[in-house]
PDB file of C-alpha atoms in Angstrom:
ATOM      1  CA  MET K   1     210.495 105.250 -48.185  1.00  0.00           C
ATOM      2  CA  ARG K   2     209.382 108.846 -48.479  1.00  0.00           C
ATOM      3  CA  LEU K   3     206.913 107.943 -51.237  1.00  0.00           C
ATOM      4  CA  PHE K   4     205.475 104.942 -49.585  1.00  0.00           C
ATOM      5  CA  HIS K   5     205.052 107.010 -46.273  1.00  0.00           C
ATOM      6  CA  HIS K   6     203.373 109.731 -48.533  1.00  0.00           C
ATOM      7  CA  PHE K   7     200.993 107.099 -49.928  1.00  0.00           C
ATOM      8  CA  ILE K   8     200.029 106.035 -46.405  1.00  0.00           C
ATOM      9  CA  ILE K   9     199.567 109.402 -44.848  1.00  0.00           C
ATOM     10  CA  THR K  10     197.870 111.432 -47.642  1.00  0.00           C
ATOM     11  CA  ALA K  11     197.876 109.904 -51.254  1.00  0.00           C
ATOM     12  CA  TYR K  12     195.867 106.586 -51.003  1.00  0.00           C
ATOM     13  CA  PRO K  13     192.605 106.473 -53.057  1.00  0.00           C
ATOM     14  CA  HIS K  14     189.279 107.236 -51.648  1.00  0.00           C
ATOM     15  CA  ILE K  15     187.527 104.410 -53.231  1.00  0.00           C
ATOM     16  CA  PRO K  16     185.899 102.127 -52.056  1.00  0.00           C
ATOM     17  CA  VAL K  17     183.954 104.500 -49.874  1.00  0.00           C
ATOM     18  CA  GLY K  18     184.966 104.213 -46.178  1.00  0.00           C
ATOM     19  CA  ALA K  19     188.009 102.011 -46.974  1.00  0.00           C
ATOM     20  CA  ASP K  20     190.589 104.219 -45.504  1.00  0.00           C
ATOM     21  CA  LYS K  21     191.869 101.688 -43.059  1.00  0.00           C
ATOM     22  CA  ILE K  22     192.283  99.082 -45.670  1.00  0.00           C
ATOM     23  CA  TRP K  23     194.606 101.268 -47.839  1.00  0.00           C
ATOM     24  CA  VAL K  24     196.679 102.521 -44.824  1.00  0.00           C
ATOM     25  CA  THR K  25     197.084  99.318 -42.835  1.00  0.00           C
ATOM     26  CA  VAL K  26     196.141  96.213 -44.818  1.00  0.00           C
ATOM     27  CA  ILE K  27     197.461  96.898 -48.471  1.00  0.00           C
ATOM     28  CA  PRO K  28     200.753  98.068 -47.296  1.00  0.00           C
ATOM     29  CA  GLY K  29     201.158  95.115 -45.189  1.00  0.00           C
ATOM     30  CA  PHE K  30     201.441  92.672 -48.268  1.00  0.00           C
ATOM     31  CA  ALA K  31     202.416  95.115 -51.072  1.00  0.00           C
ATOM     32  CA  HIS K  32     206.130  93.923 -50.626  1.00  0.00           C
ATOM     33  CA  ASN K  33     204.964  90.505 -52.060  1.00  0.00           C
ATOM     34  CA  TYR K  34     203.705  91.930 -55.443  1.00  0.00           C
ATOM     35  CA  GLU K  35     206.100  94.021 -57.515  1.00  0.00           C
ATOM     36  CA  TYR K  36     203.201  95.456 -59.359  1.00  0.00           C
ATOM     37  CA  LEU K  37     201.522  96.674 -56.524  1.00  0.00           C
ATOM     38  CA  MET K  38     204.504  98.262 -54.973  1.00  0.00           C
ATOM     39  CA  HIS K  39     205.332 100.107 -57.953  1.00  0.00           C
ATOM     40  CA  SER K  40     201.567 101.274 -58.471  1.00  0.00           C
ATOM     41  CA  ILE K  41     201.588 102.543 -54.859  1.00  0.00           C
ATOM     42  CA  LEU K  42     204.875 104.548 -55.458  1.00  0.00           C
ATOM     43  CA  ALA K  43     203.515 105.981 -58.740  1.00  0.00           C
ATOM     44  CA  LEU K  44     200.461 107.241 -57.254  1.00  0.00           C
ATOM     45  CA  ALA K  45     202.367 108.732 -54.434  1.00  0.00           C
ATOM     46  CA  ALA K  46     204.823 110.451 -56.486  1.00  0.00           C
ATOM     47  CA  SER K  47     202.124 111.845 -58.896  1.00  0.00           C
ATOM     48  CA  HIS K  48     200.225 113.020 -55.749  1.00  0.00           C
ATOM     49  CA  LEU K  49     203.454 114.479 -54.137  1.00  0.00           C
ATOM     50  CA  ASP K  50     204.371 116.496 -57.319  1.00  0.00           C
ATOM     51  CA  ALA K  51     200.793 117.822 -57.468  1.00  0.00           C
ATOM     52  CA  VAL K  52     200.571 119.007 -53.749  1.00  0.00           C
ATOM     53  CA  SER K  53     204.308 120.180 -53.257  1.00  0.00           C
ATOM     54  CA  SER K  54     207.141 121.689 -54.729  1.00  0.00           C
ATOM     55  CA  ILE K  55     209.171 118.664 -54.780  1.00  0.00           C
ATOM     56  CA  SER K  56     209.738 117.512 -58.455  1.00  0.00           C
ATOM     57  CA  VAL K  57     209.084 113.709 -58.501  1.00  0.00           C
ATOM     58  CA  ALA K  58     207.145 113.525 -61.881  1.00  0.00           C
ATOM     59  CA  GLU K  59     209.792 111.499 -63.532  1.00  0.00           C
ATOM     60  CA  GLN K  60     209.918 108.951 -60.555  1.00  0.00           C
ATOM     61  CA  ALA K  61     206.124 108.553 -61.019  1.00  0.00           C
ATOM     62  CA  ILE K  62     206.486 107.720 -64.557  1.00  0.00           C
ATOM     63  CA  GLN K  63     209.107 105.279 -63.984  1.00  0.00           C
ATOM     64  CA  HIS K  64     207.402 103.730 -61.353  1.00  0.00           C
ATOM     65  CA  ARG K  65     204.050 103.508 -63.422  1.00  0.00           C
ATOM     66  CA  ILE K  66     206.094 101.971 -66.379  1.00  0.00           C
ATOM     67  CA  LEU K  67     207.319  99.160 -63.996  1.00  0.00           C
ATOM     68  CA  ALA K  68     203.789  98.704 -62.435  1.00  0.00           C
ATOM     69  CA  VAL K  69     202.193  98.279 -65.770  1.00  0.00           C
ATOM     70  CA  LYS K  70     204.677  95.810 -67.248  1.00  0.00           C
ATOM     71  CA  SER K  71     204.541  93.688 -64.011  1.00  0.00           C
ATOM     72  CA  LEU K  72     200.707  93.917 -63.683  1.00  0.00           C
ATOM     73  CA  ASN K  73     200.116  92.936 -67.402  1.00  0.00           C
ATOM     74  CA  GLU K  74     202.564  89.744 -66.868  1.00  0.00           C
ATOM     75  CA  ALA K  75     200.539  88.898 -63.716  1.00  0.00           C
ATOM     76  CA  LEU K  76     197.205  89.236 -65.465  1.00  0.00           C
ATOM     77  CA  SER K  77     198.236  86.694 -68.158  1.00  0.00           C
ATOM     78  CA  VAL K  78     197.241  83.819 -65.717  1.00  0.00           C
ATOM     79  CA  PRO K  79     194.619  83.686 -63.253  1.00  0.00           C
ATOM     80  CA  PRO K  80     195.040  84.637 -59.527  1.00  0.00           C
ATOM     81  CA  LYS K  81     195.994  81.773 -57.204  1.00  0.00           C
ATOM     82  CA  SER K  82     194.470  83.336 -54.191  1.00  0.00           C
ATOM     83  CA  LYS K  83     192.266  86.022 -52.881  1.00  0.00           C
ATOM     84  CA  SER K  84     195.409  88.067 -51.656  1.00  0.00           C
ATOM     85  CA  GLU K  85     196.835  87.914 -55.102  1.00  0.00           C
ATOM     86  CA  GLN K  86     193.428  89.218 -56.561  1.00  0.00           C
ATOM     87  CA  ASP K  87     193.360  91.885 -53.968  1.00  0.00           C
ATOM     88  CA  ALA K  88     196.940  93.014 -54.758  1.00  0.00           C
ATOM     89  CA  ARG K  89     195.745  93.272 -58.624  1.00  0.00           C
ATOM     90  CA  MET K  90     192.818  95.194 -57.791  1.00  0.00           C
ATOM     91  CA  ALA K  91     194.709  97.571 -55.551  1.00  0.00           C
ATOM     92  CA  ALA K  92     197.343  97.962 -58.150  1.00  0.00           C
ATOM     93  CA  ALA K  93     194.840  98.629 -60.849  1.00  0.00           C
ATOM     94  CA  LEU K  94     193.095 101.399 -58.629  1.00  0.00           C
ATOM     95  CA  ALA K  95     196.148 103.093 -57.763  1.00  0.00           C
ATOM     96  CA  LEU K  96     197.151 103.142 -61.255  1.00  0.00           C
ATOM     97  CA  ALA K  97     193.673 104.580 -62.198  1.00  0.00           C
ATOM     98  CA  PHE K  98     193.970 107.339 -59.800  1.00  0.00           C
ATOM     99  CA  GLN K  99     197.626 108.018 -60.977  1.00  0.00           C
ATOM    100  CA  SER K 100     196.203 108.465 -64.379  1.00  0.00           C
ATOM    101  CA  SER K 101     194.065 111.292 -63.250  1.00  0.00           C
ATOM    102  CA  HIS K 102     197.314 113.472 -62.757  1.00  0.00           C
ATOM    103  CA  LEU K 103     198.709 112.680 -66.197  1.00  0.00           C
ATOM    104  CA  GLN K 104     198.175 115.344 -69.158  1.00  0.00           C
ATOM    105  CA  ASP K 105     197.406 112.709 -71.532  1.00  0.00           C
ATOM    106  CA  GLY K 106     196.080 110.046 -69.091  1.00  0.00           C
ATOM    107  CA  LEU K 107     192.382 109.615 -70.306  1.00  0.00           C
ATOM    108  CA  ALA K 108     193.000 106.373 -72.320  1.00  0.00           C
ATOM    109  CA  GLU K 109     194.983 105.065 -69.443  1.00  0.00           C
ATOM    110  CA  PHE K 110     192.570 106.082 -67.012  1.00  0.00           C
ATOM    111  CA  LEU K 111     189.597 104.242 -68.823  1.00  0.00           C
ATOM    112  CA  THR K 112     191.824 101.261 -69.354  1.00  0.00           C
ATOM    113  CA  MET K 113     192.661 100.979 -65.755  1.00  0.00           C
ATOM    114  CA  VAL K 114     188.992 101.435 -64.717  1.00  0.00           C
ATOM    115  CA  ARG K 115     187.950  98.791 -66.977  1.00  0.00           C
ATOM    116  CA  GLY K 116     190.834  96.547 -65.628  1.00  0.00           C
ATOM    117  CA  CYS K 117     189.457  96.856 -62.096  1.00  0.00           C
ATOM    118  CA  ASN K 118     186.122  95.548 -63.350  1.00  0.00           C
ATOM    119  CA  LEU K 119     187.715  92.747 -65.251  1.00  0.00           C
ATOM    120  CA  ILE K 120     189.945  91.768 -62.327  1.00  0.00           C
ATOM    121  CA  ALA K 121     186.965  91.623 -60.108  1.00  0.00           C
ATOM    122  CA  SER K 122     185.168  89.330 -62.530  1.00  0.00           C
ATOM    123  CA  ASP K 123     188.160  86.977 -62.926  1.00  0.00           C
ATOM    124  CA  GLY K 124     186.261  83.922 -61.513  1.00  0.00           C
ATOM    125  CA  LEU K 125     187.857  84.147 -58.120  1.00  0.00           C
ATOM    126  CA  SER K 126     185.471  85.164 -55.375  1.00  0.00           C
ATOM    127  CA  LEU K 127     186.890  87.293 -52.612  1.00  0.00           C
ATOM    128  CA  GLY K 128     185.841  85.791 -49.375  1.00  0.00           C
ATOM    129  CA  SER K 129     185.011  87.602 -46.083  1.00  0.00           C
ATOM    130  CA  ASP K 130     188.805  88.045 -45.372  1.00  0.00           C
ATOM    131  CA  SER K 131     189.265  90.102 -48.508  1.00  0.00           C
ATOM    132  CA  PRO K 132     190.683  93.607 -47.483  1.00  0.00           C
ATOM    133  CA  PHE K 133     188.415  95.115 -50.224  1.00  0.00           C
ATOM    134  CA  ASN K 134     185.342  93.578 -48.566  1.00  0.00           C
ATOM    135  CA  VAL K 135     184.213  96.721 -46.743  1.00  0.00           C
ATOM    136  CA  GLY K 136     180.489  95.559 -46.373  1.00  0.00           C
ATOM    137  CA  PRO K 137     178.843  92.229 -46.894  1.00  0.00           C
ATOM    138  CA  SER K 138     179.840  92.011 -50.428  1.00  0.00           C
ATOM    139  CA  SER K 139     182.135  89.242 -51.629  1.00  0.00           C
ATOM    140  CA  SER K 140     184.092  90.886 -54.250  1.00  0.00           C
ATOM    141  CA  ILE K 141     185.252  94.270 -55.450  1.00  0.00           C
ATOM    142  CA  THR K 142     182.329  94.538 -57.974  1.00  0.00           C
ATOM    143  CA  GLU K 143     179.843  93.779 -55.249  1.00  0.00           C
ATOM    144  CA  ALA K 144     181.723  96.380 -53.118  1.00  0.00           C
ATOM    145  CA  PHE K 145     180.236  98.937 -55.377  1.00  0.00           C
ATOM    146  CA  GLY K 146     176.754  97.306 -55.144  1.00  0.00           C
ATOM    147  CA  GLU K 147     173.653  97.445 -53.071  1.00  0.00           C
ATOM    148  CA  ASP K 148     175.396  96.021 -49.797  1.00  0.00           C
ATOM    149  CA  SER K 149     178.564  98.186 -49.614  1.00  0.00           C
ATOM    150  CA  HIS K 150     179.782 100.995 -51.741  1.00  0.00           C
ATOM    151  CA  LEU K 151     176.623 101.909 -53.512  1.00  0.00           C
ATOM    152  CA  GLN K 152     174.679 101.443 -50.238  1.00  0.00           C
ATOM    153  CA  GLN K 153     176.714 103.773 -48.294  1.00  0.00           C
ATOM    154  CA  MET K 154     176.555 106.194 -50.840  1.00  0.00           C
ATOM    155  CA  LYS K 155     172.727 106.170 -51.043  1.00  0.00           C
ATOM    156  CA  HIS K 156     172.483 106.511 -47.307  1.00  0.00           C
ATOM    157  CA  ARG K 157     175.129 109.678 -47.559  1.00  0.00           C
ATOM    158  CA  ILE K 158     173.069 111.290 -50.348  1.00  0.00           C
ATOM    159  CA  GLY K 159     169.667 110.639 -48.453  1.00  0.00           C
ATOM    160  CA  THR K 160     171.080 112.382 -45.378  1.00  0.00           C
ATOM    161  CA  ALA K 161     172.811 115.151 -47.051  1.00  0.00           C
ATOM    162  CA  PRO K 162     171.406 118.697 -47.391  1.00  0.00           C
ATOM    163  CA  PRO K 163     168.830 119.074 -50.216  1.00  0.00           C
ATOM    164  CA  PHE K 164     170.510 118.662 -53.698  1.00  0.00           C
ATOM    165  CA  SER K 165     168.831 121.948 -55.040  1.00  0.00           C
ATOM    166  CA  CYS K 166     172.521 123.098 -54.960  1.00  0.00           C
ATOM    167  CA  LEU K 167     173.012 121.190 -58.304  1.00  0.00           C
ATOM    168  CA  ASN K 168     173.226 124.025 -60.970  1.00  0.00           C
ATOM    169  CA  GLN K 169     169.975 123.500 -62.965  1.00  0.00           C
ATOM    170  CA  GLY K 170     171.260 125.711 -65.630  1.00  0.00           C
ATOM    171  CA  ASP K 171     174.418 123.293 -66.082  1.00  0.00           C
ATOM    172  CA  LEU K 172     171.892 120.311 -66.109  1.00  0.00           C
ATOM    173  CA  ASP K 173     169.771 122.010 -68.959  1.00  0.00           C
ATOM    174  CA  LEU K 174     173.227 122.568 -71.086  1.00  0.00           C
ATOM    175  CA  ALA K 175     174.311 118.995 -70.296  1.00  0.00           C
ATOM    176  CA  ALA K 176     170.868 117.783 -71.568  1.00  0.00           C
ATOM    177  CA  THR K 177     170.864 119.894 -74.650  1.00  0.00           C
ATOM    178  CA  SER K 178     174.378 118.898 -75.589  1.00  0.00           C
ATOM    179  CA  LEU K 179     173.673 115.203 -75.015  1.00  0.00           C
ATOM    180  CA  SER K 180     170.657 115.373 -77.147  1.00  0.00           C
ATOM    181  CA  SER K 181     172.484 117.109 -80.066  1.00  0.00           C
ATOM    182  CA  ILE K 182     175.261 114.499 -80.365  1.00  0.00           C
ATOM    183  CA  GLY K 183     172.473 111.868 -80.316  1.00  0.00           C
ATOM    184  CA  TYR K 184     172.158 112.596 -84.019  1.00  0.00           C
ATOM    185  CA  LEU K 185     175.856 111.633 -84.728  1.00  0.00           C
ATOM    186  CA  ASN K 186     176.555 108.242 -86.493  1.00  0.00           C
ATOM    187  CA  MET K 187     177.277 106.078 -83.355  1.00  0.00           C
ATOM    188  CA  SER K 188     178.014 102.409 -83.087  1.00  0.00           C
ATOM    189  CA  PRO K 189     175.429 100.627 -80.798  1.00  0.00           C
ATOM    190  CA  PHE K 190     177.920 100.571 -77.885  1.00  0.00           C
ATOM    191  CA  GLU K 191     178.639 104.145 -78.256  1.00  0.00           C
ATOM    192  CA  HIS K 192     174.957 105.019 -78.558  1.00  0.00           C
ATOM    193  CA  ALA K 193     174.374 102.967 -75.245  1.00  0.00           C
ATOM    194  CA  TYR K 194     176.997 105.127 -73.460  1.00  0.00           C
ATOM    195  CA  ARG K 195     175.349 108.272 -74.579  1.00  0.00           C
ATOM    196  CA  SER K 196     172.118 107.025 -73.420  1.00  0.00           C
ATOM    197  CA  ALA K 197     173.645 106.409 -69.918  1.00  0.00           C
ATOM    198  CA  LEU K 198     175.051 109.714 -69.671  1.00  0.00           C
ATOM    199  CA  ASP K 199     171.549 111.262 -70.615  1.00  0.00           C
ATOM    200  CA  THR K 200     169.903 108.894 -67.933  1.00  0.00           C
ATOM    201  CA  THR K 201     172.369 110.262 -65.458  1.00  0.00           C
ATOM    202  CA  ILE K 202     171.489 114.086 -66.240  1.00  0.00           C
ATOM    203  CA  GLN K 203     167.851 113.422 -66.292  1.00  0.00           C
ATOM    204  CA  ASN K 204     167.962 111.844 -62.836  1.00  0.00           C
ATOM    205  CA  ALA K 205     170.098 114.546 -61.526  1.00  0.00           C
ATOM    206  CA  TYR K 206     167.204 117.114 -61.673  1.00  0.00           C
ATOM    207  CA  ASP K 207     165.347 115.619 -58.743  1.00  0.00           C
ATOM    208  CA  ARG K 208     166.521 112.015 -58.073  1.00  0.00           C
ATOM    209  CA  PRO K 209     170.354 112.398 -56.684  1.00  0.00           C
ATOM    210  CA  ILE K 210     170.351 108.685 -55.487  1.00  0.00           C
ATOM    211  CA  ASP K 211     169.354 107.474 -59.164  1.00  0.00           C
ATOM    212  CA  ALA K 212     171.721 109.967 -60.607  1.00  0.00           C
ATOM    213  CA  TYR K 213     174.608 108.484 -58.699  1.00  0.00           C
ATOM    214  CA  THR K 214     173.613 104.954 -59.477  1.00  0.00           C
ATOM    215  CA  SER K 215     173.337 105.647 -63.116  1.00  0.00           C
ATOM    216  CA  PHE K 216     176.664 107.589 -63.123  1.00  0.00           C
ATOM    217  CA  VAL K 217     178.416 104.573 -61.488  1.00  0.00           C
ATOM    218  CA  THR K 218     177.286 102.539 -64.452  1.00  0.00           C
ATOM    219  CA  LEU K 219     179.128 104.680 -66.853  1.00  0.00           C
ATOM    220  CA  TYR K 220     182.428 103.485 -65.109  1.00  0.00           C
ATOM    221  CA  ASN K 221     181.177  99.740 -65.551  1.00  0.00           C
ATOM    222  CA  ILE K 222     179.924  99.911 -69.036  1.00  0.00           C
ATOM    223  CA  PRO K 223     183.246  99.696 -70.669  1.00  0.00           C
ATOM    224  CA  SER K 224     184.006  96.289 -68.945  1.00  0.00           C
ATOM    225  CA  ARG K 225     181.096  94.694 -70.716  1.00  0.00           C
ATOM    226  CA  TRP K 226     182.549  95.469 -74.206  1.00  0.00           C
ATOM    227  CA  SER K 227     184.479  93.362 -76.257  1.00  0.00           C
ATOM    228  CA  ASN K 228     188.222  94.329 -76.505  1.00  0.00           C
ATOM    229  CA  ASP K 229     187.727  95.433 -79.989  1.00  0.00           C
ATOM    230  CA  GLU K 230     184.987  97.762 -78.927  1.00  0.00           C
ATOM    231  CA  PHE K 231     186.852  99.166 -76.015  1.00  0.00           C
ATOM    232  CA  GLN K 232     190.139  99.686 -78.237  1.00  0.00           C
ATOM    233  CA  ALA K 233     187.746 101.505 -80.644  1.00  0.00           C
ATOM    234  CA  PHE K 234     186.501 103.685 -77.854  1.00  0.00           C
ATOM    235  CA  ILE K 235     189.853 104.920 -76.665  1.00  0.00           C
ATOM    236  CA  ASP K 236     190.938 105.339 -80.059  1.00  0.00           C
ATOM    237  CA  PRO K 237     191.969 109.157 -80.313  1.00  0.00           C
ATOM    238  CA  ASN K 238     191.181 108.843 -83.835  1.00  0.00           C
ATOM    239  CA  ASN K 239     187.408 107.814 -83.167  1.00  0.00           C
ATOM    240  CA  SER K 240     185.974 111.375 -82.894  1.00  0.00           C
ATOM    241  CA  ILE K 241     182.554 110.100 -81.792  1.00  0.00           C
ATOM    242  CA  ALA K 242     184.145 108.443 -78.685  1.00  0.00           C
ATOM    243  CA  GLN K 243     186.299 111.419 -77.923  1.00  0.00           C
ATOM    244  CA  ILE K 244     183.191 113.542 -77.925  1.00  0.00           C
ATOM    245  CA  LEU K 245     181.328 111.126 -75.473  1.00  0.00           C
ATOM    246  CA  GLN K 246     184.472 111.045 -73.323  1.00  0.00           C
ATOM    247  CA  ALA K 247     184.406 114.882 -73.077  1.00  0.00           C
ATOM    248  CA  HIS K 248     180.737 114.889 -71.972  1.00  0.00           C
ATOM    249  CA  PHE K 249     181.539 112.287 -69.428  1.00  0.00           C
ATOM    250  CA  ILE K 250     184.119 114.325 -67.938  1.00  0.00           C
ATOM    251  CA  ALA K 251     181.814 117.454 -67.907  1.00  0.00           C
ATOM    252  CA  VAL K 252     178.891 115.544 -66.317  1.00  0.00           C
ATOM    253  CA  GLN K 253     181.245 114.230 -63.583  1.00  0.00           C
ATOM    254  CA  ALA K 254     182.285 117.646 -63.103  1.00  0.00           C
ATOM    255  CA  ILE K 255     178.729 119.096 -62.715  1.00  0.00           C
ATOM    256  CA  LEU K 256     177.634 116.250 -60.369  1.00  0.00           C
ATOM    257  CA  THR K 257     180.319 117.407 -57.925  1.00  0.00           C
ATOM    258  CA  PRO K 258     177.736 118.179 -55.038  1.00  0.00           C
ATOM    259  CA  ILE K 259     176.851 114.348 -55.115  1.00  0.00           C
ATOM    260  CA  LEU K 260     180.242 112.935 -55.824  1.00  0.00           C
ATOM    261  CA  TYR K 261     181.654 115.078 -53.218  1.00  0.00           C
ATOM    262  CA  LEU K 262     179.859 112.566 -50.618  1.00  0.00           C
ATOM    263  CA  GLU K 263     182.375 109.785 -51.727  1.00  0.00           C
ATOM    264  CA  ARG K 264     184.937 111.663 -49.810  1.00  0.00           C
ATOM    265  CA  VAL K 265     183.088 112.252 -46.516  1.00  0.00           C
ATOM    266  CA  GLY K 266     185.489 111.137 -43.763  1.00  0.00           C
ATOM    267  CA  PHE K 267     188.354 110.687 -46.356  1.00  0.00           C
ATOM    268  CA  GLU K 268     191.577 111.374 -44.257  1.00  0.00           C
ATOM    269  CA  GLY K 269     193.790 111.825 -47.355  1.00  0.00           C
ATOM    270  CA  ILE K 270     194.704 115.015 -48.947  1.00  0.00           C
ATOM    271  CA  ASN K 271     192.813 115.765 -52.315  1.00  0.00           C
ATOM    272  CA  ALA K 272     195.375 116.976 -55.125  1.00  0.00           C
ATOM    273  CA  PRO K 273     194.802 118.919 -58.185  1.00  0.00           C
ATOM    274  CA  THR K 274     194.267 116.645 -61.283  1.00  0.00           C
ATOM    275  CA  ALA K 275     194.718 116.919 -65.028  1.00  0.00           C
ATOM    276  CA  VAL K 276     191.247 115.661 -65.721  1.00  0.00           C
ATOM    277  CA  MET K 277     189.645 118.754 -66.715  1.00  0.00           C
ATOM    278  CA  SER K 278     192.606 119.720 -69.010  1.00  0.00           C
ATOM    279  CA  TRP K 279     191.663 116.455 -70.901  1.00  0.00           C
ATOM    280  CA  ILE K 280     188.551 118.132 -72.576  1.00  0.00           C
ATOM    281  CA  GLU K 281     190.646 120.672 -74.196  1.00  0.00           C
ATOM    282  CA  GLY K 282     192.879 118.133 -75.519  1.00  0.00           C
ATOM    283  CA  ILE K 283     189.864 116.269 -77.116  1.00  0.00           C
ATOM    284  CA  TYR K 284     188.708 119.505 -78.368  1.00  0.00           C
ATOM    285  CA  ARG K 285     191.820 120.121 -80.447  1.00  0.00           C
ATOM    286  CA  ASN K 286     192.039 116.401 -81.521  1.00  0.00           C
ATOM    287  CA  VAL K 287     188.568 116.416 -83.233  1.00  0.00           C
ATOM    288  CA  PRO K 288     188.163 117.521 -86.623  1.00  0.00           C
ATOM    289  CA  HIS K 289     187.001 121.249 -86.907  1.00  0.00           C
ATOM    290  CA  HIS K 290     183.356 120.346 -88.240  1.00  0.00           C
ATOM    291  CA  LEU K 291     182.852 118.287 -85.189  1.00  0.00           C
ATOM    292  CA  ARG K 292     184.234 120.661 -82.676  1.00  0.00           C
ATOM    293  CA  HIS K 293     181.240 122.315 -81.819  1.00  0.00           C
ATOM    294  CA  HIS K 294     179.815 119.189 -80.267  1.00  0.00           C
ATOM    295  CA  CYS K 295     182.544 119.924 -77.525  1.00  0.00           C
ATOM    296  CA  GLU K 296     181.702 123.461 -76.761  1.00  0.00           C
ATOM    297  CA  TRP K 297     179.481 122.460 -73.808  1.00  0.00           C
ATOM    298  CA  PRO K 298     182.119 120.273 -72.152  1.00  0.00           C
ATOM    299  CA  ARG K 299     184.865 122.918 -73.063  1.00  0.00           C
ATOM    300  CA  GLN K 300     182.775 125.476 -71.278  1.00  0.00           C
ATOM    301  CA  VAL K 301     182.567 123.347 -68.204  1.00  0.00           C
ATOM    302  CA  SER K 302     186.279 122.834 -68.080  1.00  0.00           C
ATOM    303  CA  ARG K 303     186.652 126.549 -67.701  1.00  0.00           C
ATOM    304  CA  TYR K 304     184.315 126.980 -64.863  1.00  0.00           C
ATOM    305  CA  PRO K 305     185.693 128.238 -61.461  1.00  0.00           C
ATOM    306  CA  TYR K 306     185.758 125.390 -59.079  1.00  0.00           C
ATOM    307  CA  MET K 307     183.322 126.938 -56.738  1.00  0.00           C
ATOM    308  CA  ARG K 308     180.632 126.667 -59.461  1.00  0.00           C
ATOM    309  CA  PHE K 309     180.678 123.004 -59.117  1.00  0.00           C
ATOM    310  CA  LEU K 310     179.474 123.383 -55.782  1.00  0.00           C
ATOM    311  CA  GLY K 311     176.266 124.444 -56.979  1.00  0.00           C
ATOM    312  CA  GLN K 312     174.317 127.624 -56.133  1.00  0.00           C
ATOM    313  CA  ARG K 313     172.870 126.817 -52.719  1.00  0.00           C
ATOM    314  CA  ASN K 314     174.167 125.041 -49.374  1.00  0.00           C
ATOM    315  CA  THR K 315     177.729 125.607 -50.416  1.00  0.00           C
ATOM    316  CA  SER K 316     178.818 126.048 -46.751  1.00  0.00           C
ATOM    317  CA  TYR K 317     178.252 122.054 -46.450  1.00  0.00           C
ATOM    318  CA  PHE K 318     181.174 121.670 -48.913  1.00  0.00           C
ATOM    319  CA  ASP K 319     183.490 124.400 -47.438  1.00  0.00           C
ATOM    320  CA  LYS K 320     185.807 122.346 -45.560  1.00  0.00           C
ATOM    321  CA  GLN K 321     187.704 120.691 -48.257  1.00  0.00           C
ATOM    322  CA  ALA K 322     186.888 122.985 -51.233  1.00  0.00           C
ATOM    323  CA  GLU K 323     190.091 124.536 -51.508  1.00  0.00           C
ATOM    324  CA  ASP K 324     191.943 121.389 -51.923  1.00  0.00           C
ATOM    325  CA  LEU K 325     189.647 119.586 -54.302  1.00  0.00           C
ATOM    326  CA  GLU K 326     190.088 119.704 -58.040  1.00  0.00           C
ATOM    327  CA  LEU K 327     187.663 117.030 -59.299  1.00  0.00           C
ATOM    328  CA  LEU K 328     185.681 114.303 -57.707  1.00  0.00           C
ATOM    329  CA  GLY K 329     184.462 110.616 -58.524  1.00  0.00           C
ATOM    330  CA  LEU K 330     187.128 108.256 -59.541  1.00  0.00           C
TER     331      LEU K 330
END
């Protein structure tokens, strides 16, 4: 019960934007009906508790994760029979994606769960107006990130926030240079498209924060459009090109913190330290020596002090939760 209570009080995901009540009241109300959802909740709660306290529950987190993944995979072998069942699958995948950010070697699992969220949302069963994930006029979790809900809310938040000159222009320049450099590598078509999406995000970030956020969101959606073979190739640790792209994705996410922070405005949970930035060092050590220079910029970003991610100006706007926050934008 301690882990379940911890989830409800502080550890639930901040996505979709403005969905706190859904995670705190609706999801727990039917979680007991789905083994994979209950174990996913407990897995995330344990990882979160382990990160924010001296209580050692990392082993429990892994145990619940193993049970959750096994049960969820079994459930996904057949189409959902109801909107509630699809919602349970979506909630479980989201919770497991968030938990992945606490795992030292969790990058591939994180990408897999994010892709799973998109695939679950497009599983052919439309979520009606009674779906707990219908936080706006949208009828599915995919649309919840579209114009009428998540994305629309974020556009409003970005448009009414302090000027985004606080984005570090030097970091954007370095990102653009590094992304241009890796463009000369021998990439597959789907890898090239992913690099182009990263570059578009950075170019937008100079003076079009709404467009930057919109293009950044596509980086989470693109892998769900790939074939299974393409996705497996992308998360293969022996695929050095994909590993370099993933390092850039993490670094781009970090320098966009002043924008991504707005996802958490009004979020009532507690932001916990994650392992995300350490994934870059793992990638650097994994790629062959002759390619490591392509990871130098992401590696540099991973070593920045957190306050640098808040930019150079208007940092008082972000002070309230800055001490708690490790990395934004899941």
